[in-house]
Short mmCIF file of C-alpha atoms in Angstrom, two decimals:
data_model
loop_
_atom_site.label_atom_id
_atom_site.label_comp_id
_atom_site.label_asym_id
_atom_site.label_seq_id
_atom_site.Cartn_x
_atom_site.Cartn_y
_atom_site.Cartn_z
CA MET A 1 64.08 62.88 -13.26
CA ILE A 2 62.81 63.62 -9.77
CA LYS A 3 59.60 61.19 -9.16
CA LEU A 4 57.36 61.76 -5.95
CA THR A 5 55.45 58.40 -5.34
CA GLY A 6 52.29 59.01 -3.05
CA VAL A 7 54.57 61.35 -0.70
CA GLU A 8 52.66 61.84 2.90
CA LYS A 9 53.99 63.68 5.89
CA ARG A 10 52.61 64.38 9.44
CA TYR A 11 53.06 67.15 11.85
CA GLY A 12 51.40 65.38 14.85
CA ARG A 13 47.84 64.92 13.31
CA LYS A 14 48.22 67.39 10.94
CA LYS A 15 48.55 65.89 7.34
CA ILE A 16 50.88 68.01 5.47
CA LEU A 17 51.46 66.01 2.49
CA ASN A 18 48.44 63.60 1.29
CA GLY A 19 49.85 61.58 -1.20
CA VAL A 20 51.85 64.11 -3.28
CA THR A 21 52.97 62.33 -6.69
CA PHE A 22 54.35 64.35 -9.20
CA GLU A 23 57.87 64.05 -11.65
CA ALA A 24 59.92 66.80 -12.15
CA GLY A 25 62.20 66.08 -15.51
CA LYS A 26 66.00 67.68 -16.08
CA GLY A 27 66.16 70.69 -18.41
CA GLN A 28 62.75 71.38 -16.78
CA ILE A 29 61.78 73.98 -15.18
CA THR A 30 59.13 72.75 -13.03
CA CYS A 31 56.76 75.53 -10.74
CA LEU A 32 54.96 74.25 -7.34
CA ILE A 33 52.58 76.94 -7.09
CA GLY A 34 50.23 77.08 -3.85
CA ILE A 35 49.11 79.21 -1.31
CA ASN A 36 51.39 79.31 2.24
CA GLY A 37 50.87 76.09 3.74
CA ALA A 38 50.13 74.51 0.45
CA GLY A 39 53.35 72.29 1.35
CA LYS A 40 55.71 73.20 -1.49
CA THR A 41 58.66 73.78 1.13
CA THR A 42 58.16 70.24 2.99
CA ILE A 43 58.49 69.12 -0.63
CA LEU A 44 61.68 70.65 -1.28
CA GLN A 45 62.93 69.62 1.97
CA ALA A 46 61.67 65.91 2.21
CA VAL A 47 63.28 65.54 -1.73
CA MET A 48 66.30 66.78 -0.14
CA GLY A 49 66.33 64.51 3.33
CA LEU A 50 65.66 67.81 5.16
CA THR A 51 62.09 66.45 7.10
CA PRO A 52 61.31 63.03 7.30
CA TYR A 53 57.78 61.53 5.46
CA GLN A 54 56.33 59.38 6.49
CA LYS A 55 54.79 57.12 3.37
CA GLY A 56 55.61 57.35 -0.11
CA GLU A 57 58.85 57.04 -2.35
CA ILE A 58 61.63 59.72 -3.55
CA THR A 59 63.42 59.08 -6.02
CA ILE A 60 66.24 60.90 -8.00
CA ASP A 61 67.12 59.36 -11.68
CA GLY A 62 65.75 56.11 -10.22
CA GLU A 63 67.82 56.21 -6.60
CA LYS A 64 66.87 57.27 -3.59
CA LEU A 65 68.94 59.39 -1.36
CA SER A 66 72.61 59.57 -0.25
CA PRO A 67 75.48 61.35 0.74
CA LYS A 68 76.95 61.00 -2.96
CA MET A 69 73.61 62.52 -4.23
CA MET A 70 74.49 65.88 -2.70
CA GLU A 71 76.65 66.54 -5.59
CA LYS A 72 73.85 65.71 -8.04
CA ILE A 73 71.22 67.91 -6.50
CA THR A 74 71.56 71.23 -4.73
CA TYR A 75 68.71 72.96 -2.67
CA ILE A 76 68.44 76.73 -2.38
CA PRO A 77 66.04 77.47 0.94
CA ASP A 78 64.75 81.21 1.21
CA ALA A 79 66.63 81.48 4.19
CA MET A 80 70.60 81.81 4.36
CA THR A 81 72.33 78.77 5.66
CA LEU A 82 75.83 80.44 5.92
CA LEU A 83 77.86 81.01 8.69
CA PRO A 84 77.08 85.29 9.69
CA LYS A 85 80.81 85.56 9.87
CA MET A 86 81.85 83.88 6.66
CA ARG A 87 82.84 86.45 3.65
CA ILE A 88 81.55 86.18 0.38
CA LYS A 89 84.97 84.09 -0.23
CA ASP A 90 84.89 81.96 2.96
CA ALA A 91 81.91 80.49 1.56
CA PHE A 92 83.27 79.97 -1.70
CA GLN A 93 86.24 78.05 0.37
CA PHE A 94 83.95 76.14 2.04
CA MET A 95 82.01 74.81 -0.62
CA ALA A 96 84.82 74.64 -2.45
CA ASP A 97 86.32 72.42 -0.29
CA PHE A 98 83.23 69.54 0.58
CA TYR A 99 81.87 70.04 -3.02
CA GLN A 100 83.73 68.03 -5.86
CA ASN A 101 81.31 70.31 -8.13
CA TRP A 102 81.87 73.64 -6.58
CA ASN A 103 82.49 75.32 -10.09
CA GLU A 104 84.33 78.37 -9.18
CA LYS A 105 84.39 79.63 -12.25
CA ARG A 106 80.74 79.55 -12.50
CA ALA A 107 80.72 81.26 -9.04
CA LYS A 108 82.84 84.17 -9.82
CA GLU A 109 80.76 84.14 -13.11
CA ILE A 110 77.22 85.09 -11.17
CA LEU A 111 79.24 87.11 -8.39
CA ASN A 112 79.71 89.63 -11.34
CA PHE A 113 76.57 89.39 -12.76
CA PHE A 114 74.81 90.46 -9.30
CA LYS A 115 77.38 92.79 -8.91
CA LEU A 116 78.08 91.47 -6.02
CA GLN A 117 82.23 91.67 -3.89
CA GLU A 118 83.95 88.95 -2.47
CA ASP A 119 85.03 90.47 0.90
CA GLU A 120 81.41 91.46 1.51
CA ARG A 121 79.79 89.72 5.04
CA ILE A 122 76.82 87.04 5.20
CA SER A 123 75.30 88.91 7.95
CA GLN A 124 76.52 92.35 6.40
CA LEU A 125 74.13 91.57 3.14
CA SER A 126 70.74 92.67 2.46
CA LYS A 127 67.72 90.71 1.84
CA GLY A 128 68.14 91.28 -1.97
CA ASN A 129 71.32 90.10 -1.85
CA THR A 130 71.05 87.24 0.35
CA ALA A 131 68.77 85.79 -1.82
CA LYS A 132 71.08 86.26 -5.01
CA VAL A 133 74.11 84.95 -2.57
CA ASN A 134 71.68 82.04 -2.01
CA LEU A 135 71.32 82.24 -5.42
CA LEU A 136 74.52 81.62 -6.53
CA MET A 137 75.63 79.21 -3.83
CA GLY A 138 73.44 76.61 -5.99
CA LEU A 139 73.44 77.86 -9.11
CA ALA A 140 77.42 77.33 -8.91
CA MET A 141 77.44 73.57 -8.56
CA ASP A 142 77.73 71.60 -11.22
CA ALA A 143 74.26 70.02 -10.41
CA ASP A 144 71.55 68.43 -12.77
CA TYR A 145 69.05 69.29 -10.77
CA ILE A 146 68.49 72.71 -8.26
CA LEU A 147 65.65 72.99 -5.94
CA MET A 148 64.78 76.73 -4.98
CA ASP A 149 62.14 77.82 -2.36
CA GLU A 150 60.67 81.61 -3.28
CA PRO A 151 63.42 82.79 -4.73
CA PHE A 152 61.48 86.40 -4.87
CA SER A 153 60.57 86.47 -1.71
CA GLY A 154 60.62 90.11 0.31
CA ILE A 155 63.43 91.12 -2.21
CA ASP A 156 62.73 94.64 -3.69
CA ILE A 157 61.74 94.59 -8.02
CA PHE A 158 65.06 95.18 -9.36
CA SER A 159 66.77 91.87 -7.51
CA ARG A 160 63.75 90.22 -8.16
CA GLU A 161 64.67 90.71 -12.24
CA GLN A 162 67.83 90.00 -11.94
CA ILE A 163 67.15 86.98 -10.44
CA ALA A 164 64.37 85.61 -13.03
CA ASP A 165 66.85 86.70 -15.72
CA VAL A 166 68.92 83.42 -14.54
CA PHE A 167 65.76 81.71 -15.24
CA SER A 168 66.46 82.25 -19.23
CA SER A 169 70.43 82.22 -18.71
CA HIS A 170 72.64 79.49 -19.86
CA LEU A 171 73.05 79.05 -15.82
CA VAL A 172 69.97 77.06 -15.99
CA GLU A 173 70.05 75.17 -19.25
CA ASP A 174 70.31 71.56 -19.33
CA ARG A 175 69.37 70.95 -15.57
CA GLY A 176 66.22 69.99 -13.92
CA VAL A 177 64.81 73.40 -11.39
CA ILE A 178 62.01 72.63 -8.93
CA ILE A 179 61.00 76.11 -8.10
CA THR A 180 58.33 76.94 -5.41
CA THR A 181 56.49 80.44 -5.48
CA HIS A 182 53.49 81.81 -4.72
CA GLU A 183 53.35 85.11 -6.99
CA ILE A 184 54.40 83.31 -10.25
CA SER A 185 53.63 86.47 -12.36
CA ASP A 186 57.48 86.88 -11.88
CA ILE A 187 58.31 83.94 -14.23
CA GLU A 188 55.15 82.61 -15.25
CA HIS A 189 56.95 82.89 -19.04
CA LEU A 190 59.79 81.00 -17.87
CA ILE A 191 57.97 77.77 -16.50
CA ASP A 192 57.99 74.50 -18.59
CA LYS A 193 56.01 72.40 -15.82
CA ALA A 194 53.21 73.65 -13.75
CA VAL A 195 52.48 72.04 -10.33
CA LEU A 196 48.97 73.42 -8.90
CA LEU A 197 48.94 71.98 -4.36
CA ALA A 198 46.62 72.83 -2.26
CA ASP A 199 46.52 71.26 0.95
CA GLY A 200 48.78 68.82 0.58
CA VAL A 201 47.33 67.32 -2.76
CA VAL A 202 48.36 67.93 -6.20
CA LYS A 203 45.36 69.76 -7.31
CA LYS A 204 46.42 70.20 -11.17
CA GLU A 205 50.23 69.30 -12.96
CA PHE A 206 50.31 70.31 -16.52
CA MET A 207 53.13 72.17 -19.13
CA THR A 208 52.19 75.46 -19.68
CA GLU A 209 52.57 75.71 -22.99
CA GLN A 210 50.20 72.85 -23.78
CA ILE A 211 48.21 74.96 -22.13
CA ARG A 212 48.33 77.34 -23.38
CA GLU A 213 49.05 75.92 -27.35
CA ASP A 214 45.75 73.54 -26.49
CA GLU A 215 43.75 75.63 -23.96
CA GLY A 216 44.81 79.70 -24.88
CA LYS A 217 45.27 79.88 -20.78
CA SER A 218 48.39 81.23 -18.99
CA VAL A 219 49.22 79.66 -15.81
CA ILE A 220 47.73 81.89 -13.78
CA ASP A 221 43.75 80.83 -15.66
CA VAL A 222 44.18 77.72 -14.52
CA MET A 223 45.23 78.61 -11.34
CA ARG A 224 42.04 80.65 -10.75
CA GLU A 225 40.05 77.90 -12.37
CA VAL A 226 41.33 75.16 -9.54
CA TYR A 227 41.67 77.41 -6.91
CA GLN A 228 38.41 79.47 -7.22
CA GLY A 229 36.34 76.69 -8.74
CA MET B 1 87.60 60.84 5.24
CA LYS B 2 89.61 63.58 3.86
CA LEU B 3 86.23 65.10 4.41
CA PHE B 4 86.10 64.01 7.88
CA GLY B 5 88.82 65.62 8.24
CA LYS B 6 88.18 69.16 6.72
CA LEU B 7 84.33 68.49 9.27
CA VAL B 8 86.34 68.62 11.69
CA ASN B 9 89.07 71.37 10.87
CA PHE B 10 85.87 73.68 10.25
CA GLU B 11 84.18 72.94 13.23
CA PHE B 12 87.33 73.97 15.18
CA ARG B 13 88.00 76.84 13.31
CA ARG B 14 84.32 77.92 14.51
CA PHE B 15 85.43 77.29 17.76
CA LEU B 16 88.73 78.30 17.98
CA PRO B 17 88.11 82.69 18.76
CA ILE B 18 86.77 81.22 22.48
CA TYR B 19 88.64 78.49 22.58
CA ILE B 20 91.56 81.12 22.82
CA SER B 21 89.64 83.87 25.24
CA LEU B 22 89.38 80.34 27.39
CA LEU B 23 93.44 79.37 27.18
CA THR B 24 94.30 83.03 27.75
CA ILE B 25 91.74 83.13 30.64
CA VAL B 26 93.33 79.98 32.30
CA PHE B 27 97.29 81.65 31.76
CA LEU B 28 96.16 84.53 33.31
CA ILE B 29 94.21 83.96 36.51
CA GLU B 30 97.34 80.94 37.43
CA SER B 31 99.20 83.63 36.72
CA VAL B 32 97.65 85.88 38.91
CA GLY B 33 97.54 83.30 41.85
CA VAL B 34 101.31 82.34 41.13
CA LEU B 35 102.43 86.25 40.91
CA SER B 36 100.37 86.88 44.54
CA TYR B 37 101.27 83.52 46.14
CA SER B 38 104.79 84.39 45.68
CA PHE B 39 104.97 88.21 46.25
CA MET B 40 102.85 86.93 49.62
CA MET B 41 106.17 84.51 50.69
CA LYS B 42 108.72 87.14 49.55
CA SER B 43 106.80 89.79 52.27
CA GLU B 44 106.89 87.34 54.82
CA ILE B 45 110.72 85.89 54.48
CA THR B 46 111.84 89.71 54.39
CA GLU B 47 109.46 90.41 57.45
CA SER B 48 110.45 87.28 59.34
CA ILE B 49 114.28 88.08 58.77
CA VAL B 50 114.63 91.73 58.69
CA LYS B 51 111.27 92.09 61.59
CA HIS B 52 112.34 89.57 63.71
CA GLY B 53 115.28 88.00 62.82
CA LEU B 54 114.63 84.66 62.15
CA SER B 55 117.20 82.67 60.22
CA LYS B 56 116.70 80.88 56.88
CA GLU B 57 116.57 77.72 58.96
CA GLN B 58 113.83 78.95 61.29
CA PHE B 59 111.99 80.04 58.51
CA LEU B 60 111.97 77.06 56.85
CA GLN B 61 111.04 75.28 60.04
CA ASP B 62 107.46 77.39 60.61
CA HIS B 63 106.81 77.50 56.71
CA GLY B 64 108.42 74.97 54.52
CA PHE B 65 110.47 75.33 51.24
CA ILE B 66 108.07 77.98 48.86
CA SER B 67 106.68 76.11 45.96
CA ILE B 68 104.83 76.47 43.71
CA GLY B 69 102.90 72.82 44.19
CA ASN B 70 101.66 75.14 47.91
CA VAL B 71 99.00 77.08 45.09
CA LEU B 72 97.98 74.13 42.44
CA SER B 73 94.99 72.97 44.29
CA GLY B 74 94.61 76.44 45.77
CA PHE B 75 91.05 78.74 44.10
CA MET B 76 93.36 80.39 41.83
CA PHE B 77 94.24 76.98 40.40
CA THR B 78 90.58 75.63 40.91
CA LEU B 79 88.97 78.54 39.35
CA PRO B 80 90.39 78.10 35.46
CA ILE B 81 89.89 74.60 35.64
CA VAL B 82 86.72 75.07 36.47
CA ILE B 83 85.75 77.99 34.12
CA ALA B 84 87.01 75.61 31.09
CA ALA B 85 84.75 72.73 32.19
CA VAL B 86 81.57 74.54 32.12
CA THR B 87 82.55 76.68 29.05
CA ILE B 88 82.98 73.03 27.24
CA PHE B 89 80.25 71.26 29.20
CA ILE B 90 78.06 74.62 27.37
CA TYR B 91 79.78 74.31 24.25
CA ILE B 92 78.90 69.77 24.32
CA LEU B 93 74.72 70.92 25.19
CA PHE B 94 75.04 73.92 22.28
CA ILE B 95 77.45 72.61 19.45
CA TRP B 96 74.57 71.22 17.84
CA TYR B 97 71.30 73.92 18.44
CA ARG B 98 73.94 76.51 17.22
CA ASP B 99 73.73 75.44 13.65
CA TRP B 100 69.75 74.95 13.98
CA LEU B 101 68.81 78.63 16.33
CA GLY B 102 72.00 80.93 15.38
CA GLU B 103 71.06 83.75 13.55
CA ASN B 104 71.17 81.14 10.03
CA THR B 105 70.39 77.92 9.48
CA PHE B 106 73.70 76.68 9.19
CA ILE B 107 72.02 72.86 9.53
CA TYR B 108 70.55 72.96 6.19
CA ARG B 109 74.33 73.26 4.51
CA LEU B 110 75.69 70.49 6.91
CA LEU B 111 72.59 67.86 6.07
CA MET B 112 73.26 68.74 2.72
CA LEU B 113 76.84 68.30 2.88
CA PRO B 114 77.83 64.84 0.41
CA VAL B 115 79.30 63.15 3.63
CA LYS B 116 77.59 60.42 5.55
CA ARG B 117 75.72 62.37 8.35
CA ILE B 118 76.95 60.35 11.05
CA GLN B 119 80.24 61.97 10.09
CA LEU B 120 78.97 64.89 11.33
CA PHE B 121 78.08 63.41 14.69
CA PHE B 122 81.71 62.01 15.17
CA SER B 123 83.69 65.42 13.89
CA LYS B 124 81.92 67.52 16.13
CA GLY B 125 82.49 64.20 18.99
CA VAL B 126 86.45 64.67 17.80
CA THR B 127 86.18 68.70 17.86
CA ILE B 128 85.20 68.08 21.58
CA LEU B 129 88.32 65.61 22.24
CA ILE B 130 90.53 67.55 20.38
CA PHE B 131 89.78 70.73 22.55
CA VAL B 132 89.98 68.86 26.17
CA PHE B 133 93.29 67.07 25.48
CA GLY B 134 94.56 70.99 24.44
CA LEU B 135 93.69 72.34 26.74
CA ILE B 136 95.66 70.03 29.61
CA ALA B 137 98.39 69.87 26.77
CA PHE B 138 98.32 74.01 27.67
CA GLN B 139 97.56 73.55 31.83
CA VAL B 140 100.91 70.84 31.62
CA ALA B 141 102.89 73.53 29.35
CA ILE B 142 102.33 76.33 31.26
CA LEU B 143 103.26 74.43 34.91
CA PRO B 144 106.69 75.56 34.13
CA ALA B 145 106.02 78.84 32.66
CA LEU B 146 104.44 79.49 35.76
CA GLN B 147 107.72 77.93 38.48
CA VAL B 148 109.72 80.48 36.47
CA ILE B 149 107.49 83.82 37.61
CA LEU B 150 107.92 82.00 41.25
CA LYS B 151 111.85 81.37 40.69
CA LEU B 152 112.43 84.80 39.68
CA ILE B 153 110.97 86.14 43.50
CA ILE B 154 111.80 83.93 45.48
CA PRO B 155 115.60 83.13 46.41
CA VAL B 156 117.04 79.09 45.41
CA ASP B 157 117.77 78.96 48.91
CA TYR B 158 113.98 79.32 50.33
CA ARG B 159 111.95 77.20 47.15
CA LEU B 160 111.60 73.77 46.57
CA ASP B 161 111.28 73.37 42.34
CA LEU B 162 108.91 70.81 41.13
CA THR B 163 109.97 68.79 37.86
CA THR B 164 107.71 68.63 35.29
CA GLN B 165 106.18 64.95 36.61
CA GLY B 166 106.26 66.94 39.72
CA LEU B 167 104.36 69.82 39.16
CA ILE B 168 100.85 67.11 37.54
CA ARG B 169 101.18 64.99 40.79
CA SER B 170 100.91 68.05 42.99
CA PHE B 171 98.22 69.35 40.32
CA TYR B 172 94.63 67.30 42.04
CA TYR B 173 92.97 67.91 38.67
CA LEU B 174 95.46 67.14 36.41
CA LYS B 175 95.76 63.55 38.04
CA PHE B 176 92.73 62.74 37.48
CA LEU B 177 93.00 64.10 33.74
CA LEU B 178 96.42 62.80 33.09
CA PRO B 179 96.29 59.48 35.00
CA GLU B 180 99.99 57.62 35.16
CA ASN B 181 98.57 54.38 33.71
CA PHE B 182 96.94 53.68 30.44
CA ILE B 183 93.72 51.84 32.06
CA ASP B 184 93.02 54.82 34.50
CA PHE B 185 93.13 56.73 31.24
CA VAL B 186 91.29 54.36 28.67
CA ILE B 187 88.28 53.88 31.97
CA ASN B 188 88.03 58.11 32.84
CA TYR B 189 87.76 59.27 29.32
CA GLY B 190 85.84 56.18 28.26
CA PHE B 191 83.40 57.71 30.72
CA GLY B 192 83.85 60.92 29.56
CA THR B 193 83.63 60.01 25.92
CA ALA B 194 80.43 57.49 26.85
CA PHE B 195 79.06 61.07 28.29
CA VAL B 196 79.25 63.05 25.20
CA ILE B 197 78.24 60.13 22.22
CA VAL B 198 74.65 60.53 24.77
CA LEU B 199 74.60 63.96 25.46
CA PHE B 200 74.66 63.88 21.15
CA THR B 201 72.05 61.20 20.91
CA MET B 202 69.80 63.17 23.67
CA THR B 203 69.79 66.65 21.68
CA LEU B 204 69.28 64.56 18.52
CA ILE B 205 65.97 62.88 20.10
CA GLU B 206 65.12 66.36 20.81
CA ARG B 207 65.50 67.88 17.44
CA SER B 208 64.03 65.20 15.60
CA TYR B 209 61.01 64.72 17.86
CA ARG B 210 60.79 68.64 19.16
CA PHE B 211 58.37 69.18 22.02
CA LYS B 212 57.76 65.53 22.41
CA GLY B 213 61.68 65.61 21.95
CA ILE B 214 62.06 66.33 25.40
CA PHE B 215 60.37 64.19 27.31
CA ILE B 216 61.59 60.99 25.09
CA ALA B 217 65.55 62.47 25.56
CA ALA B 218 65.25 63.34 29.54
CA PHE B 219 63.63 59.13 29.79
CA TYR B 220 66.43 58.40 27.35
CA GLY B 221 69.25 60.05 29.67
CA ILE B 222 67.89 58.95 33.06
CA SER B 223 67.94 55.53 31.86
CA ALA B 224 71.06 55.55 30.46
CA LEU B 225 72.10 56.70 34.05
CA ILE B 226 70.43 54.44 35.96
CA LEU B 227 72.18 51.38 33.26
CA VAL B 228 75.87 52.89 34.19
CA PHE B 229 74.72 52.92 38.03
CA SER B 230 72.91 49.75 37.79
CA PRO B 231 75.97 47.76 39.16
CA TYR B 232 75.68 49.75 42.43
CA ILE B 233 72.08 48.91 42.44
CA LEU B 234 72.90 45.01 42.35
CA GLN B 235 75.61 45.26 44.63
CA GLY B 236 73.09 46.70 47.27
CA ILE B 237 70.79 43.65 46.46
CA MET B 238 73.43 40.88 46.45
CA GLN B 239 74.72 42.62 49.60
CA GLY B 240 78.69 43.87 48.43
CA TYR B 241 79.07 40.43 46.75
CA PHE B 242 80.95 42.04 44.15
CA TYR B 243 85.11 43.31 44.42
CA LYS B 244 85.13 47.72 43.41
CA ASN B 245 86.78 46.98 40.95
CA GLU B 246 84.68 44.30 39.24
CA LEU B 247 81.84 47.06 39.03
CA LEU B 248 83.77 49.59 37.96
CA TRP B 249 84.21 46.98 34.49
CA MET B 250 80.96 46.35 35.12
CA GLN B 251 80.30 50.13 34.59
CA PHE B 252 82.68 50.64 32.23
CA SER B 253 81.29 47.85 29.91
CA ILE B 254 77.68 49.19 30.36
CA ALA B 255 78.85 52.63 29.00
CA ILE B 256 80.69 51.09 25.64
CA VAL B 257 77.76 48.92 24.66
CA LEU B 258 75.45 52.77 25.64
CA SER B 259 78.07 54.54 23.33
CA ILE B 260 77.72 51.94 20.98
CA ILE B 261 73.64 52.34 20.42
CA SER B 262 74.17 55.32 21.23
CA VAL B 263 75.53 55.83 18.03
CA PHE B 264 73.28 53.74 16.00
CA PHE B 265 70.69 55.61 16.72
CA SER B 266 72.07 58.82 15.95
CA ASN B 267 72.43 57.71 13.07
CA HIS B 268 68.86 56.63 12.54
CA LEU B 269 67.63 60.23 13.62
CA LEU B 270 70.06 62.01 11.43
CA ASN B 271 69.33 59.93 8.29
CA ARG B 272 65.44 59.18 9.01
CA LYS B 273 63.90 61.30 11.97
CA ILE B 274 66.68 64.86 11.53
CA ARG B 275 64.38 68.06 10.64
CA VAL B 276 65.69 71.11 9.74
#
């Protein structure tokens, strides 16, 4: 389980995260929802040790982040993190060199699923294919947790559908997924838990199925209540 | 350790195309230098003997023996050394920044590797050392080849051929880069390594604190510089109390302490303060 307790982060005088507390379990898809600037990306970066935070604690299965932990958790940012001159196959080699949990077979399976070619250069990928390669790099690792930052941001409808298909496939089965988005409609039916954020604070946290069954509300209904009063 | 080797190899391969171009430039400029000197001296020989009717002995009395040693301190050998030094210096400055500021933000990937982050620091440092030693080795290796160019153009009676050691001794910059005794070697490269470590730390300070970091990094760099030269300040106050050798060892000790502090500080920044 990924657990955040009272996490606070400031940029200068501005508080980006103001005591964020929530949990994301294994085998669940947890969605961080909020408008731009709500602190979604900062939370994921803080979990991965990519940005410092001033207060609070983040643990992964009860342990603090360490180099060893990078085999257990993987982060898929919304920007390409591979070198432009690399070909996809070079990126596979890079991952295989450094990660014991890199699953080459799965990487090739996802490559075929997305209809990408190993010889394609990173710099020549379209925005949609860049998002797919990013996703591939994270999903092809046998990691327990996957953090995804805005995987649907700025890509065409067909790529969105393909990426959304991944969430209902065996590729994320049994793993803990935290996904951030401000476009919930694409994945509303796939998520298990929603965490609504605003101004660096968790406004509401709920299990989607429970709220559907108990109150007959969709995630979007709850969002309206929280964000529009 | 295995992953550290892979990191060094990865860093090395990233700079390899520029490095190979650099070695090619060094070879080409120096070859042109030797070729133009050789042809110039050959025409001097021809002119002296054919036009002025001088004997070989008279020519040698006027000009001395023709040797590659005569051009080793010239412009065509200084220029490639300066180009190489400037390129490597720029590389030291940008070896971190390119991971943040490139077309893609590769720093995400580097910081998420399952290795201690200080290994990134050391791998970049070791890569630079490999480049520096590689460049020196290349320079030493091509000197005999360059001498062959001279041998092909100038007749043996007018020439003074040098051994490899003689070539190194005649080359001012190589004398400094490849000192004859081990202590000088340790001191020269110790200062060089300390310089790189402090520069890396300054870069990481800026990358951690951004705008505020520019001032902190500048303060850190200036303080380090003052500390390293503080024995000379002390010498001034104490009116020449220390021997030159003692001053050098004091400076060297300060540089070592500064390097150790910088490594620990960088480790702290990489683990606790760095941001993508």
